[in-house]
Short mmCIF file of C-alpha atoms in Angstrom, two decimals:
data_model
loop_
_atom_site.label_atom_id
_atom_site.label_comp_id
_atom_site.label_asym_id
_atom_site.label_seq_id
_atom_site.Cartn_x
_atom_site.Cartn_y
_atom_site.Cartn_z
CA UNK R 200 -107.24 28.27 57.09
CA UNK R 201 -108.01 24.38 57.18
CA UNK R 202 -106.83 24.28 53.66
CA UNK R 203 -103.22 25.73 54.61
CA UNK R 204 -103.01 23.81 57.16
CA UNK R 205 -103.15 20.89 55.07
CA UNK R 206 -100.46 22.02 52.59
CA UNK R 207 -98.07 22.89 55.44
CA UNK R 208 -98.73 19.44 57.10
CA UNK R 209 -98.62 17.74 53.79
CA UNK R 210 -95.37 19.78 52.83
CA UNK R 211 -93.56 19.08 56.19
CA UNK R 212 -94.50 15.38 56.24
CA UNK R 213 -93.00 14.90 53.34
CA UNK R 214 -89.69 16.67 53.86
CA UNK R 215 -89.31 14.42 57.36
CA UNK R 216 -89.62 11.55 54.46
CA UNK R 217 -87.18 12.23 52.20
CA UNK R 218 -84.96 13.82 54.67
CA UNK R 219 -84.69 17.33 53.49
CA UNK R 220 -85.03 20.21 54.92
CA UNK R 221 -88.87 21.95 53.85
CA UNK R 222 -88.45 24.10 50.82
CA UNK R 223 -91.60 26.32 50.41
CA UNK R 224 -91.17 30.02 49.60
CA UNK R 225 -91.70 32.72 51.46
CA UNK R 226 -94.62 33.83 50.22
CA UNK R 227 -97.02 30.21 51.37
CA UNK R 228 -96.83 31.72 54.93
CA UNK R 229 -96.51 35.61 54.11
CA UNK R 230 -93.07 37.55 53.89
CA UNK R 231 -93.00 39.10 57.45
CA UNK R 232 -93.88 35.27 59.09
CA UNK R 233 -90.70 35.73 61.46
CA UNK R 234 -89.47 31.89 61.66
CA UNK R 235 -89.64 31.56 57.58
CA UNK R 236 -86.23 31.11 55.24
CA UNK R 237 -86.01 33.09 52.54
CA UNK R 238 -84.95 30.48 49.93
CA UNK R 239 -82.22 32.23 47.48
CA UNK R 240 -80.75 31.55 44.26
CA UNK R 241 -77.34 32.07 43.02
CA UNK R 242 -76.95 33.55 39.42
CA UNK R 243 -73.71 33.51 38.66
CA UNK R 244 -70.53 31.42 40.47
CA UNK R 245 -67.56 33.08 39.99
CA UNK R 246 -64.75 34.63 42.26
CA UNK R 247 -67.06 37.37 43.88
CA UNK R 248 -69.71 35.03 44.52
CA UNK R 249 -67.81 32.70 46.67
CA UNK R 250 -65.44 34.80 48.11
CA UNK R 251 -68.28 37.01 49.39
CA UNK R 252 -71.89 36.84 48.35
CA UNK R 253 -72.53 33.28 48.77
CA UNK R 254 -70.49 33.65 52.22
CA UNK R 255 -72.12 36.19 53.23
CA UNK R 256 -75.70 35.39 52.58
CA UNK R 257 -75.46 31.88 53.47
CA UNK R 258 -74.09 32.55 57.19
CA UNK R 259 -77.61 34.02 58.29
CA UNK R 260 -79.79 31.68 59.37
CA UNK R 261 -83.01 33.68 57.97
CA UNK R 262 -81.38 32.72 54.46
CA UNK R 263 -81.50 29.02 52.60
CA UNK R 264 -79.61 28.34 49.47
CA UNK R 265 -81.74 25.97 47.14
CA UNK R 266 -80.11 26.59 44.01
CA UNK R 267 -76.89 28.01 41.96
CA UNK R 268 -76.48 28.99 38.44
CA UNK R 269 -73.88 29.64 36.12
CA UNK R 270 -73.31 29.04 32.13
CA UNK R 271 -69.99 27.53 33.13
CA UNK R 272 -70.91 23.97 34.21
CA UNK R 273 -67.73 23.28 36.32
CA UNK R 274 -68.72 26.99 38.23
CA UNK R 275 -71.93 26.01 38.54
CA UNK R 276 -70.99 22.02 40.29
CA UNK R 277 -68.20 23.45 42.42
CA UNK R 278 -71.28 25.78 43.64
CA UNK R 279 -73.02 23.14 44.63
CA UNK R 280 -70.40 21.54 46.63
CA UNK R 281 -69.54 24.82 48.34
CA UNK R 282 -73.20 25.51 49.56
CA UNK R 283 -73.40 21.55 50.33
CA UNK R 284 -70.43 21.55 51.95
CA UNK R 285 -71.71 24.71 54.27
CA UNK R 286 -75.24 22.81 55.67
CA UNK R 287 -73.45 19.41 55.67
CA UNK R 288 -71.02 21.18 58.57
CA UNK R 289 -73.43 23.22 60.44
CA UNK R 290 -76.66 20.94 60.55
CA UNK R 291 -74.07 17.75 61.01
CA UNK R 292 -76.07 15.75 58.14
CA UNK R 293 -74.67 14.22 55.26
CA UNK R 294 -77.61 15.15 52.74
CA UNK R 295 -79.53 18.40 54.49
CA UNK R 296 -79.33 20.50 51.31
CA UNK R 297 -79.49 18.76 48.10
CA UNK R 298 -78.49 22.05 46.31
CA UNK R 299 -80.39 22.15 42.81
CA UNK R 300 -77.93 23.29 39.73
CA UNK R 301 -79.54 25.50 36.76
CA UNK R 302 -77.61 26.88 33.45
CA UNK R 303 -79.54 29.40 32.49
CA UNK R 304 -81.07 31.78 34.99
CA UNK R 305 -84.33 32.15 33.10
CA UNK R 306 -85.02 28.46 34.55
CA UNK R 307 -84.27 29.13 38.05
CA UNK R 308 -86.79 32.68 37.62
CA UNK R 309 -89.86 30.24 36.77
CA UNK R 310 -89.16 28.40 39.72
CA UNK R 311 -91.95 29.33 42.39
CA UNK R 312 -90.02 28.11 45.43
CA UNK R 313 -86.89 30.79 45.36
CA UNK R 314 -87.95 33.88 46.61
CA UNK R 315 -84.96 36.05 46.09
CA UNK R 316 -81.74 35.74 44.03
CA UNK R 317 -77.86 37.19 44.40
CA UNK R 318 -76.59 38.05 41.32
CA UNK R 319 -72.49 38.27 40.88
CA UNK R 320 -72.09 37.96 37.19
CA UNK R 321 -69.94 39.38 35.00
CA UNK R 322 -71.07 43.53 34.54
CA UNK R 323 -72.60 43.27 31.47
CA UNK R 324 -74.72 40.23 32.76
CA UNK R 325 -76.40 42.71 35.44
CA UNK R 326 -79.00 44.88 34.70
CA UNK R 327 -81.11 42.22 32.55
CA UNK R 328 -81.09 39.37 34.81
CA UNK R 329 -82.06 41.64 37.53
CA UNK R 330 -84.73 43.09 35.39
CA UNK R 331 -86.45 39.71 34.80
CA UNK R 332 -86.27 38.53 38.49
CA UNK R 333 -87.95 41.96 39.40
CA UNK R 334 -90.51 41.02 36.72
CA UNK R 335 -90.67 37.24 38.50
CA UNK R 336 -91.12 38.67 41.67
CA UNK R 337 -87.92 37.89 43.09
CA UNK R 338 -86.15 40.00 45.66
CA UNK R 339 -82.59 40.55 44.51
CA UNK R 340 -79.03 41.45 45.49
CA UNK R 341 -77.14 43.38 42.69
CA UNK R 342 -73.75 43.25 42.49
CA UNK R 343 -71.98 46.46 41.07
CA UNK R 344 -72.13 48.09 38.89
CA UNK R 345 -75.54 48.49 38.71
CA UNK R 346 -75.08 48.49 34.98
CA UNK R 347 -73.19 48.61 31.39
CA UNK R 348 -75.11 51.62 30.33
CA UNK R 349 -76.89 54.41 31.23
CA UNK R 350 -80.09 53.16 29.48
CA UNK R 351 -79.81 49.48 30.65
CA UNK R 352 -79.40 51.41 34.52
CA UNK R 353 -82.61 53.43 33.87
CA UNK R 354 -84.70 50.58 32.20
CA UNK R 355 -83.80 48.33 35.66
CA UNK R 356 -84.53 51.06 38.47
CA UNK R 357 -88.09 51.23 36.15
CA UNK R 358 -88.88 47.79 36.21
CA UNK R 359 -87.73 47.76 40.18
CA UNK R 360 -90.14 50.41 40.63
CA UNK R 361 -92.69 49.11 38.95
CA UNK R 362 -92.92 45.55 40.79
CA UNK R 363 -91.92 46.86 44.46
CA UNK R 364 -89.17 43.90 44.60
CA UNK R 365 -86.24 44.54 47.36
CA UNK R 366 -83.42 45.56 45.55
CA UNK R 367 -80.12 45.92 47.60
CA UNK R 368 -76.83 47.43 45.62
CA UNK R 369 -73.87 45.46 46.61
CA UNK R 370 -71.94 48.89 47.69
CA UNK R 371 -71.14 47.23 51.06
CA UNK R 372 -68.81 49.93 52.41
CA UNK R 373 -72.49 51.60 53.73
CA UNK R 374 -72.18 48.80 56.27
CA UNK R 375 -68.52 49.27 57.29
CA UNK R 376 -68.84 51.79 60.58
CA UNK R 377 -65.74 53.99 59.17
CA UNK R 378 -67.16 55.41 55.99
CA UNK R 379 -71.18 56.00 58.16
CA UNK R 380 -68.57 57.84 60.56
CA UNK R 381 -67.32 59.92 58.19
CA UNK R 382 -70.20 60.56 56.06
CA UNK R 383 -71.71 62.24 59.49
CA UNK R 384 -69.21 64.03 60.76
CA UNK R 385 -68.92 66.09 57.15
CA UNK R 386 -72.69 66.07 56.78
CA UNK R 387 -73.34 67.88 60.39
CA UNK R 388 -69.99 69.99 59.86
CA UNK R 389 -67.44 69.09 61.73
CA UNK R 390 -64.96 70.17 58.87
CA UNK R 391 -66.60 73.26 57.83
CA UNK R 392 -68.28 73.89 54.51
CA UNK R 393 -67.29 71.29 52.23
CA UNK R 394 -65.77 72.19 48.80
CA UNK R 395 -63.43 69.74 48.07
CA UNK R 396 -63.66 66.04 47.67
CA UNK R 397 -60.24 63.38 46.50
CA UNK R 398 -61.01 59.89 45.49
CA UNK R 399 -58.53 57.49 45.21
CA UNK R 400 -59.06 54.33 42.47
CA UNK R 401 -56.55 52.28 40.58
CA UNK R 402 -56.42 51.71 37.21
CA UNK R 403 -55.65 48.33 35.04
CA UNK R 404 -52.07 47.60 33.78
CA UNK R 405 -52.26 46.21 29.62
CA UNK R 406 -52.07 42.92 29.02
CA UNK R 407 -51.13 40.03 26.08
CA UNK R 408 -52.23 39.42 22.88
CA UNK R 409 -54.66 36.46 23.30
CA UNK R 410 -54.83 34.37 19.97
CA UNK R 411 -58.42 32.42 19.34
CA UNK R 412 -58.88 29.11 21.03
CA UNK R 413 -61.57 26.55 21.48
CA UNK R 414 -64.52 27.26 23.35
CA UNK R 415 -64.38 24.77 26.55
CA UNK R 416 -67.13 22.25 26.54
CA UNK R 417 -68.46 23.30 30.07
CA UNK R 418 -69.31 26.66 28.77
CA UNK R 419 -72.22 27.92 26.76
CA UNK R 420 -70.08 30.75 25.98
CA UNK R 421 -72.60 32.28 23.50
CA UNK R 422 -75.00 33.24 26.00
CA UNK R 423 -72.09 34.78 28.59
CA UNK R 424 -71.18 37.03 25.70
CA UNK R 425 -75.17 37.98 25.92
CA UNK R 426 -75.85 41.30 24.53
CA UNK R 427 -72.27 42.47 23.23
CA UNK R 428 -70.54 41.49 20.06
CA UNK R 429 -69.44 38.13 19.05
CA UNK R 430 -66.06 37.45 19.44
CA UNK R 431 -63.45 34.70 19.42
CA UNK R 432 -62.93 32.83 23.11
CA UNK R 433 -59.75 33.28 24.55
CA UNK R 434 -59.24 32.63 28.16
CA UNK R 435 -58.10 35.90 29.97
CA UNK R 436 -61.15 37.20 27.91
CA UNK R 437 -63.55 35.25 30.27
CA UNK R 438 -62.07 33.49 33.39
CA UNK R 439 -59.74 31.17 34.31
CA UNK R 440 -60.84 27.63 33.62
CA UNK R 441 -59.13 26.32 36.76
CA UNK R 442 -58.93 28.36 39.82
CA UNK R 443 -60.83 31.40 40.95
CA UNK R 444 -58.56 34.31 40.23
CA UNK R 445 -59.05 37.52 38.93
CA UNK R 446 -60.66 37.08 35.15
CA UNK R 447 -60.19 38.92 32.43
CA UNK R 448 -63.13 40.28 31.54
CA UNK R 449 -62.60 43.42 33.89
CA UNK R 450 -60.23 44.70 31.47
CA UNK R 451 -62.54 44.73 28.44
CA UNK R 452 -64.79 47.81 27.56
CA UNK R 453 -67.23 44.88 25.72
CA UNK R 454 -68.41 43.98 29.68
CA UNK R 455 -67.29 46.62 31.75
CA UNK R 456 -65.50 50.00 32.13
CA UNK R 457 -62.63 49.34 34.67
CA UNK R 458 -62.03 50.11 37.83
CA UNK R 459 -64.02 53.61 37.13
CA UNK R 460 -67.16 51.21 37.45
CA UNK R 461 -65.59 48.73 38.91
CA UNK R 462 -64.61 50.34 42.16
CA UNK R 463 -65.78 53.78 41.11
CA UNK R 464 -69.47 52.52 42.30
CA UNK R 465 -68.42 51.78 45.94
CA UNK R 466 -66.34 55.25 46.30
CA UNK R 467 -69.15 57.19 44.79
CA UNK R 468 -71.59 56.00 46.26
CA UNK R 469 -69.94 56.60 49.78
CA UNK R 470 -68.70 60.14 48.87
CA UNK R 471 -72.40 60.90 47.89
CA UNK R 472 -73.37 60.20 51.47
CA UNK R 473 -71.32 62.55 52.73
CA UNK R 474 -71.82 65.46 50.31
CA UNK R 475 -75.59 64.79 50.48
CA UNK R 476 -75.68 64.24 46.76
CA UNK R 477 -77.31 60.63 46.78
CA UNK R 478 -80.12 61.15 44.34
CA UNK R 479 -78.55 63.70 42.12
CA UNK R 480 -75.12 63.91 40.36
CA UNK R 481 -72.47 66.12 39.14
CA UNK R 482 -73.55 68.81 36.87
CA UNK R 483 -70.13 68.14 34.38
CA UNK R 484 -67.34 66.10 34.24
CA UNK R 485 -63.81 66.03 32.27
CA UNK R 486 -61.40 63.13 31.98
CA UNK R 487 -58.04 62.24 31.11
CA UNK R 488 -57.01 58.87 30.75
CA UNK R 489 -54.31 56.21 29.39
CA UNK R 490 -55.28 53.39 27.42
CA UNK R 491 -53.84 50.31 26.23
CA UNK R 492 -52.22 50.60 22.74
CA UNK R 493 -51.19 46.50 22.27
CA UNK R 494 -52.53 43.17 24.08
CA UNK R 495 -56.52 42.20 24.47
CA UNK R 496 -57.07 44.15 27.66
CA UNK R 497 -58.23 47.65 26.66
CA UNK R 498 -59.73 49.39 29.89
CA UNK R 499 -58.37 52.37 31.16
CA UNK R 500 -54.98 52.76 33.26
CA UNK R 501 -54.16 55.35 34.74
CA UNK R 502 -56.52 58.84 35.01
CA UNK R 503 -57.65 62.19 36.28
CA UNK R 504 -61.64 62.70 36.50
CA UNK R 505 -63.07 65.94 37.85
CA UNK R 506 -67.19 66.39 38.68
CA UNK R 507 -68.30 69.99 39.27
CA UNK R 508 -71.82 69.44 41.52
CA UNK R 509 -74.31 72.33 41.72
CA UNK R 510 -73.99 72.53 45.63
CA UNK R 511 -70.33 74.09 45.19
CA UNK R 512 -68.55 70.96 45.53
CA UNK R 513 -65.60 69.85 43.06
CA UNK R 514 -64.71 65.60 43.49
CA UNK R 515 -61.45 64.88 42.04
CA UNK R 516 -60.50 60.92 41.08
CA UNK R 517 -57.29 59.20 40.27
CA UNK R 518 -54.90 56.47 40.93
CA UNK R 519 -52.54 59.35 42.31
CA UNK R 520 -54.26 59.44 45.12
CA UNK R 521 -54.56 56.95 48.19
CA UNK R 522 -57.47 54.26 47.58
CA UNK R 523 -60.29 56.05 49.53
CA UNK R 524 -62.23 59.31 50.00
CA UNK R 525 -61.05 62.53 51.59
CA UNK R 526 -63.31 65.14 52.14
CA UNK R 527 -61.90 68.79 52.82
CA UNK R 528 -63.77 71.56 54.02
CA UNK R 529 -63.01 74.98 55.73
CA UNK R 530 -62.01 73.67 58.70
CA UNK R 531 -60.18 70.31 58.09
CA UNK R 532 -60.38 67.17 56.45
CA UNK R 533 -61.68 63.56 57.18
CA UNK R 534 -60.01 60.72 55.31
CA UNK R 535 -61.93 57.52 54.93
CA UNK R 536 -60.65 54.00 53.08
CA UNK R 537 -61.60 50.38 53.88
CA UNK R 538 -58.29 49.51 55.64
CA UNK R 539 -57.77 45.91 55.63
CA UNK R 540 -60.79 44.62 54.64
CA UNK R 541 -60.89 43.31 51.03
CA UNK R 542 -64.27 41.21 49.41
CA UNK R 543 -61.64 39.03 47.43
CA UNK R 544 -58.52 37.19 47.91
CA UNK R 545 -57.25 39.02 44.57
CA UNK R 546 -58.46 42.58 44.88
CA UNK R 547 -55.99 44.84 43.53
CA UNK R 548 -55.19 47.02 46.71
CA UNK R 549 -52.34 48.61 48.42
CA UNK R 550 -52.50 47.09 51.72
CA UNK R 551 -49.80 49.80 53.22
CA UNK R 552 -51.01 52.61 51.85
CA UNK R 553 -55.00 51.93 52.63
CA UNK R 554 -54.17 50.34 56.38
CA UNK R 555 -55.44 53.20 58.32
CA UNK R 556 -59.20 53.22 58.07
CA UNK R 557 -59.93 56.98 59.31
CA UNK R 558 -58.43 59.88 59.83
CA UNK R 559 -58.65 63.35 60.07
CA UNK R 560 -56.51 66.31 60.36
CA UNK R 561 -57.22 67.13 63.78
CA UNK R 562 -57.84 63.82 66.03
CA UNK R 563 -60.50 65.86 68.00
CA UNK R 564 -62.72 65.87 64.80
CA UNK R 565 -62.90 62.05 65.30
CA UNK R 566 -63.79 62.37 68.60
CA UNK R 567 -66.44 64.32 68.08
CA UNK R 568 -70.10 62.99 69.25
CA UNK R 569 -72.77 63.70 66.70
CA UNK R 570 -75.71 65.31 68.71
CA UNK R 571 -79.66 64.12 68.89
CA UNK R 572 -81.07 66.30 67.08
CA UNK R 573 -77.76 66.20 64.31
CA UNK R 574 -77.99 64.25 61.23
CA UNK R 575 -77.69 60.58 62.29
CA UNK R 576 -77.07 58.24 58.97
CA UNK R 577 -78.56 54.83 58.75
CA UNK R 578 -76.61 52.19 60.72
CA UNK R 579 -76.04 48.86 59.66
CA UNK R 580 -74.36 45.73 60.61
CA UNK R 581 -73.76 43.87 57.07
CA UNK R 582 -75.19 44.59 53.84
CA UNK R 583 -76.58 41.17 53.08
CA UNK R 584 -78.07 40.80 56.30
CA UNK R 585 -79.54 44.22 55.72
CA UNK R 586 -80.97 42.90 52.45
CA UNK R 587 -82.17 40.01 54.27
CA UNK R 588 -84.34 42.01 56.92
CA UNK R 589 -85.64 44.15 54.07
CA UNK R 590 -86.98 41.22 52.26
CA UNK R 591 -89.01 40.26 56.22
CA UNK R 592 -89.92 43.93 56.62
CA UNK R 593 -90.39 45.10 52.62
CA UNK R 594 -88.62 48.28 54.29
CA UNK R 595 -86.08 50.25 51.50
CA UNK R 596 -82.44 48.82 51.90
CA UNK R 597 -79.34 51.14 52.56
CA UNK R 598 -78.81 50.79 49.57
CA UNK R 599 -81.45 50.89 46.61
CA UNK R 600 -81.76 50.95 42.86
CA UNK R 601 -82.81 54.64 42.93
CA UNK R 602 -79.26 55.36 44.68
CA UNK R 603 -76.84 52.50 43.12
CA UNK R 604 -78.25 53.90 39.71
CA UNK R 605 -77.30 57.80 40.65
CA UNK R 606 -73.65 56.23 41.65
CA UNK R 607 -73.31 54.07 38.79
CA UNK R 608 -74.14 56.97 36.33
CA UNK R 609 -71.47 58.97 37.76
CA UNK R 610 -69.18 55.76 37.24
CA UNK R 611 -70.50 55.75 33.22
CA UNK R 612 -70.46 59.51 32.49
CA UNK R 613 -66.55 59.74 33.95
CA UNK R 614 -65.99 56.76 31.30
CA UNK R 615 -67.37 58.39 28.87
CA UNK R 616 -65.85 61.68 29.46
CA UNK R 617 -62.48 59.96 29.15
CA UNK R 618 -63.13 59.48 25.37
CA UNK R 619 -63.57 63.11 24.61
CA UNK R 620 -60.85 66.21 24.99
CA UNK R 621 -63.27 68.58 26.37
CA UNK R 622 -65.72 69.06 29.16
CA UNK R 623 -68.98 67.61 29.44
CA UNK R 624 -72.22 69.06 30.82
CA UNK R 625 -74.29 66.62 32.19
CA UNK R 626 -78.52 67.08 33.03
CA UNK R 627 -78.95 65.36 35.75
CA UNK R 628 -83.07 65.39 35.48
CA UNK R 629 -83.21 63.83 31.86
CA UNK R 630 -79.53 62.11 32.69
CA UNK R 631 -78.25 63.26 29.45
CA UNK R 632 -75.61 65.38 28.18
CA UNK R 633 -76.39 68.69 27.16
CA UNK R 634 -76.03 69.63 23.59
CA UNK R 635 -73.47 66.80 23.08
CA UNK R 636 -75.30 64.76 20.68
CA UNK R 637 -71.82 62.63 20.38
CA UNK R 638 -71.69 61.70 24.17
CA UNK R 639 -75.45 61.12 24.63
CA UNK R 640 -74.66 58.81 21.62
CA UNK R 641 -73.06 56.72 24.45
CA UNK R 642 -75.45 56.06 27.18
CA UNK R 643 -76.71 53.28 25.55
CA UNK R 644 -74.81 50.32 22.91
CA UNK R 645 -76.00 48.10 20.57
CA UNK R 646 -77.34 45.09 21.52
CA UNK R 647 -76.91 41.47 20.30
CA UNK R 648 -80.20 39.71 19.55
CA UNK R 649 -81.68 37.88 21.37
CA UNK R 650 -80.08 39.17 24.75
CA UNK R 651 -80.18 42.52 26.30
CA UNK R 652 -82.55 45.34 28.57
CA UNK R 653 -83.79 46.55 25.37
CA UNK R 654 -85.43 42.79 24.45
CA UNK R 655 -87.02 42.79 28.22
CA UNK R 656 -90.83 43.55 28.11
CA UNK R 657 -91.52 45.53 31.29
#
């Protein structure tokens, strides 16, 4: 006891000093001391990160930024400035945070003072970062999709498993009060049996032809093309080089799927709340899709998935329907969407058509109060903050690996389905197709030496 009080003397001494504020993790004073910071790192600076995860990380005071990384060095030193920027106006002193600047994750991992890290990279830059903080003993927040593959999805929920690290899902619409609402109200019945559920998701519109151009000097654009194939640079292939807007890499199978993952995550993984199907799946799926035939972008446009689940239930999902969920059941329906809100400046939403958060087809179904001894749903107030409180308490998050990975699976098996003209039957125990040796052939892609889940010793 003599000995730590020492350090922390010694430690706080020295901050007073220099003038900055103590950085010592977590873990010097144990996880659940109740006046400690949780000292993050940022892996990846793009549009999602500042529009939302560094904003809504850095707000609660539990939380300390002490470093930001990205392979784009102009990402990674407007960063800086941002988080800077944030403690310079609410402590009122020109140099409280002296934010540190890494460009290449692996770095920030070995260092012992960042106890938890956000990651908002592009998808295919996921599952393996997140695998190797688990492995470094760093709590995380996981953008979605959880992952490229089905494999690289499995090999991170093990790892997670295997460490005990707190791993929150960025599927924030668990915090937002309409779709809890919702989920309740169909889970104790207040539309009857449920049979039917209708998803609403855009697609991607084509794009250009992108000719080859030279790699920009601020990039290390080797290692953002990680595990997939190597391929000339072009700009709307990456992101923009001078503002913050939507990149192109959303619409390119190499690193993602589309909106189907893209979006298809958060819309899942709500209507699985409500249909009670968290930690299980569909038992088949069948697709139809459009995709482009000219330009670079080559995700799909628009489409028509349908999942059969064992408990009777059949989930439809297009871009013909209004962006949301809309349960039906014998005796009505609930209709649930996220209104106004978006988590970027340049999400690709109908504003009019999603306005009206929830709705029902009798008003009284709204109205209805869900009774003590009902089903009452886990109630948050934000999901960062959630993640936050997990890391104090080591309590499970709304919204964990074991559930992001069941919603991301049904994200990657409706992709998949869209490639073939028939229906699929899907296992969900072994999460593999049955006697489809063609699909099963894509749960898991090739991966580039040296990067990738499969190069990760766990």
């Amino acid at each position: 006891m003599q000995r730590r009080k020492f350090i922390n003397n010694s430690l706080l001494t020295t901050a007073a000093v220099v003038g900055f504020p103590t950085i010592v993790p977590a873990s010097v004073f144990g996880k659940n001391a109740p006046s400690n910071k949780i000292n993050i790192g940022q892996i990846g600076c793009g549009r999602i990160a500042r529009d939302h995860d560094i904003h809504d990380t850095i707000r609660f005071d539990q939380s300390r930024y002490v470093a930001v990384c990205d392979l784009d060095s102009k990402r990674a030193a407007d960063a800086k400035v941002l988080v800077d920027k944030f403690y310079k106006e609410k402590t009122g002193k020109e140099k409280y945070m002296d934010t540190k600047i890494y460009d290449d994750y692996r770095e920030m991992l070995l260092n012992k003072d960042i106890d938890a890290v956000v990651i908002s990279t592009p998808d295919h830059w996921h599952s393996q970062p997140a695998m190797e903080a688990a492995l470094a003993g760093k709590d995380i927040y996981l953008q979605k999709p959880t992952s490229l593959t089905v494999k690289e999805g499995q090999q991170l929920r093990d790892a997670v498993q295997k460490t005990g690290v707190i791993l929150q899902v960025g599927t924030q619409q668990r915090a937002m009060p309409q779709f809890r609402v919702a989920a309740e109200l169909v889970r104790n019945g207040r539309i009857g049996k449920i049979h039917t559920v209708k998803i609403g998701l855009p697609g991607d519109p084509s794009g250009p032809d992108a000719p080859a151009m030279p790699v920009p000097k601020n990039l290390n654009f080797d290692m953002w093309l990680g595990s997939t194939p190597e391929v000339p640079y072009t700009e709307i292939g990456v992101h923009p080089q001078n503002d913050y807007s939507r990149p192109g890499w959303l619409r390119l199978r190499s690193y993602g799927a589309g909106m189907i993952t893209g979006w298809g995550q958060h819309h899942y993984d709500s209507a699985a709340w409500g249909m009670d199907t968290e930690l299980t799946g569909p038992k088949s799926v069948e697709a139809l899709a459009e995709f482009p035939k000219s330009g670079l972008w080559n995700v799909h446009g628009d489409f028509f998935v349908k999942h059969e689940y064992n408990n009777g239930i059949t989930v439809y999902t297009s871009g013909g329907y209004t962006n949301g969920i809309r349960y039906e059941g014998t005796d009505g329906w609930i209709f649930v969407s996220r209104g106004a809100y978006q988590a970027s400046a340049s999400d690709p939403v109908d504003q009019e058509k999603s306005s009206k958060a929830l709705n029902a087809s009798d008003p009284k179904i709204l109205e209805s109060v869900i009774g003590e001894n009902e089903i009452h749903l886990e109630k948050i107030d934000d999901q960062h903050g959630n993640w936050l409180d997990c890391i104090k308490t080591r309590k499970a998050p709304i919204s964990p690996i074991e559930k992001g990975h069941k919603a991301c699976v049904t994200c990657l098996i409706s992709d998949i389905a869209m490639q073939f003209d028939r229906k699929l039957e899907w296992d969900n125990e072994k999460e593999m197709f049955i006697n489809d040796d063609e699909a099963n052939a894509m749960l898991h892609r090739d991966q580039r030496k040296p990067y990738g889940t499969d190069f990760v010793k766990v």
